[in-house]
Amino acid sequence: MKRYCLALDLKDDPQLIAEYEHWHKAENSWPEVRKSILDAEILDMQIYRTGNRLFMIMETSDHFESKKKEEMDALNPKVQEWEQLMWLFQQPLPWAKEGEKWVIMKQIFKL
């Protein structure tokens, strides 16, 4: 199993943050997006928030490939629609590369 930790910022607006959280409640999620996550061999995904900073933990199978997930998403109109909706609330980290959304974090400590 692999673990990835990623970060992204939300626009610093309480109303937008509340709406972003609304879309991430189980009853408001899109089944097609959930299926695309599972189809990519992502076994567990959790998102945490402090202020307007998001932190995602993904646990994947050993066969997970982020490039393959990107290619699958590019061909999935429902995932593209979801990403466009989410971009209304999100903003890149100041150090993100051009076109980069979620930034992989570097582990600096382990007990």
PDB file of C-alpha atoms in Angstrom, residues 3-82:
ATOM      1  CA  ARG A   3       0.235   6.726   1.120  1.00  0.00           C
ATOM      2  CA  TYR A   4       0.163  10.197  -0.392  1.00  0.00           C
ATOM      3  CA  CYS A   5      -0.337  13.456   1.506  1.00  0.00           C
ATOM      4  CA  LEU A   6      -1.354  16.484  -0.523  1.00  0.00           C
ATOM      5  CA  ALA A   7      -2.244  20.111   0.154  1.00  0.00           C
ATOM      6  CA  LEU A   8      -4.361  22.752  -1.552  1.00  0.00           C
ATOM      7  CA  ASP A   9      -5.930  26.048  -0.511  1.00  0.00           C
ATOM      8  CA  LEU A  10      -9.517  27.173  -0.663  1.00  0.00           C
ATOM      9  CA  LYS A  11     -10.390  30.762  -1.460  1.00  0.00           C
ATOM     10  CA  ASP A  12     -10.451  32.525   1.898  1.00  0.00           C
ATOM     11  CA  ASP A  13     -14.196  33.202   1.948  1.00  0.00           C
ATOM     12  CA  PRO A  14     -16.393  31.629   4.662  1.00  0.00           C
ATOM     13  CA  GLN A  15     -19.361  31.196   2.306  1.00  0.00           C
ATOM     14  CA  LEU A  16     -17.253  29.448  -0.358  1.00  0.00           C
ATOM     15  CA  ILE A  17     -15.620  27.245   2.277  1.00  0.00           C
ATOM     16  CA  ALA A  18     -19.059  26.232   3.619  1.00  0.00           C
ATOM     17  CA  GLU A  19     -20.227  25.408   0.088  1.00  0.00           C
ATOM     18  CA  TYR A  20     -17.075  23.362  -0.568  1.00  0.00           C
ATOM     19  CA  GLU A  21     -17.756  21.361   2.596  1.00  0.00           C
ATOM     20  CA  HIS A  22     -21.394  20.919   1.497  1.00  0.00           C
ATOM     21  CA  TRP A  23     -20.251  19.214  -1.718  1.00  0.00           C
ATOM     22  CA  HIS A  24     -17.994  16.870   0.250  1.00  0.00           C
ATOM     23  CA  LYS A  25     -20.709  15.490   2.529  1.00  0.00           C
ATOM     24  CA  ALA A  26     -21.581  11.882   1.695  1.00  0.00           C
ATOM     25  CA  GLU A  27     -25.146  12.750   0.696  1.00  0.00           C
ATOM     26  CA  ASN A  28     -23.979  15.409  -1.792  1.00  0.00           C
ATOM     27  CA  SER A  29     -21.085  13.564  -3.395  1.00  0.00           C
ATOM     28  CA  TRP A  30     -21.290  12.385  -6.985  1.00  0.00           C
ATOM     29  CA  PRO A  31     -21.285   8.595  -7.400  1.00  0.00           C
ATOM     30  CA  GLU A  32     -19.420   8.864 -10.716  1.00  0.00           C
ATOM     31  CA  VAL A  33     -16.573  10.715  -9.008  1.00  0.00           C
ATOM     32  CA  ARG A  34     -16.442   8.203  -6.157  1.00  0.00           C
ATOM     33  CA  LYS A  35     -16.325   5.373  -8.731  1.00  0.00           C
ATOM     34  CA  SER A  36     -13.468   7.067 -10.603  1.00  0.00           C
ATOM     35  CA  ILE A  37     -11.481   7.278  -7.373  1.00  0.00           C
ATOM     36  CA  LEU A  38     -12.022   3.598  -6.590  1.00  0.00           C
ATOM     37  CA  ASP A  39     -11.362   2.547 -10.207  1.00  0.00           C
ATOM     38  CA  ALA A  40      -7.929   4.193  -9.963  1.00  0.00           C
ATOM     39  CA  GLU A  41      -7.058   1.891  -7.047  1.00  0.00           C
ATOM     40  CA  ILE A  42      -7.349   4.586  -4.397  1.00  0.00           C
ATOM     41  CA  LEU A  43      -8.421   2.570  -1.371  1.00  0.00           C
ATOM     42  CA  ASP A  44      -9.050   5.408   1.068  1.00  0.00           C
ATOM     43  CA  MET A  45      -9.163   9.183   0.779  1.00  0.00           C
ATOM     44  CA  GLN A  46      -9.634  11.715   3.550  1.00  0.00           C
ATOM     45  CA  ILE A  47      -9.616  15.514   3.382  1.00  0.00           C
ATOM     46  CA  TYR A  48      -9.014  17.737   6.415  1.00  0.00           C
ATOM     47  CA  ARG A  49      -9.268  21.529   6.665  1.00  0.00           C
ATOM     48  CA  THR A  50      -7.734  24.193   8.859  1.00  0.00           C
ATOM     49  CA  GLY A  51      -8.676  27.739   7.929  1.00  0.00           C
ATOM     50  CA  ASN A  52      -8.601  27.705   4.151  1.00  0.00           C
ATOM     51  CA  ARG A  53      -5.842  25.056   3.854  1.00  0.00           C
ATOM     52  CA  LEU A  54      -6.834  21.532   2.810  1.00  0.00           C
ATOM     53  CA  PHE A  55      -4.851  18.382   3.593  1.00  0.00           C
ATOM     54  CA  MET A  56      -5.619  15.120   1.769  1.00  0.00           C
ATOM     55  CA  ILE A  57      -4.457  11.641   2.708  1.00  0.00           C
ATOM     56  CA  MET A  58      -4.740   8.979   0.009  1.00  0.00           C
ATOM     57  CA  GLU A  59      -3.997   5.335   0.559  1.00  0.00           C
ATOM     58  CA  THR A  60      -3.662   3.383  -2.652  1.00  0.00           C
ATOM     59  CA  SER A  61      -2.838  -0.067  -3.895  1.00  0.00           C
ATOM     60  CA  ASP A  62       0.762  -0.722  -4.856  1.00  0.00           C
ATOM     61  CA  HIS A  63      -0.374  -0.527  -8.501  1.00  0.00           C
ATOM     62  CA  PHE A  64      -1.656   3.072  -8.276  1.00  0.00           C
ATOM     63  CA  GLU A  65      -0.143   5.480 -10.817  1.00  0.00           C
ATOM     64  CA  SER A  66      -0.992   9.175 -10.608  1.00  0.00           C
ATOM     65  CA  LYS A  67      -0.350   9.632 -14.353  1.00  0.00           C
ATOM     66  CA  LYS A  68      -2.869   6.895 -15.150  1.00  0.00           C
ATOM     67  CA  LYS A  69      -5.412   8.543 -12.811  1.00  0.00           C
ATOM     68  CA  GLU A  70      -4.902  11.871 -14.620  1.00  0.00           C
ATOM     69  CA  GLU A  71      -5.483  10.170 -17.986  1.00  0.00           C
ATOM     70  CA  MET A  72      -8.641   8.424 -16.718  1.00  0.00           C
ATOM     71  CA  ASP A  73      -9.973  11.714 -15.321  1.00  0.00           C
ATOM     72  CA  ALA A  74      -9.307  13.570 -18.570  1.00  0.00           C
ATOM     73  CA  LEU A  75     -11.562  11.081 -20.386  1.00  0.00           C
ATOM     74  CA  ASN A  76     -14.355  11.198 -17.798  1.00  0.00           C
ATOM     75  CA  PRO A  77     -16.814  14.074 -18.453  1.00  0.00           C
ATOM     76  CA  LYS A  78     -18.391  13.797 -14.989  1.00  0.00           C
ATOM     77  CA  VAL A  79     -15.002  14.054 -13.260  1.00  0.00           C
ATOM     78  CA  GLN A  80     -14.183  17.065 -15.450  1.00  0.00           C
ATOM     79  CA  GLU A  81     -17.495  18.672 -14.476  1.00  0.00           C
ATOM     80  CA  TRP A  82     -16.714  18.031 -10.784  1.00  0.00           C
TER      81      TRP A  82
END
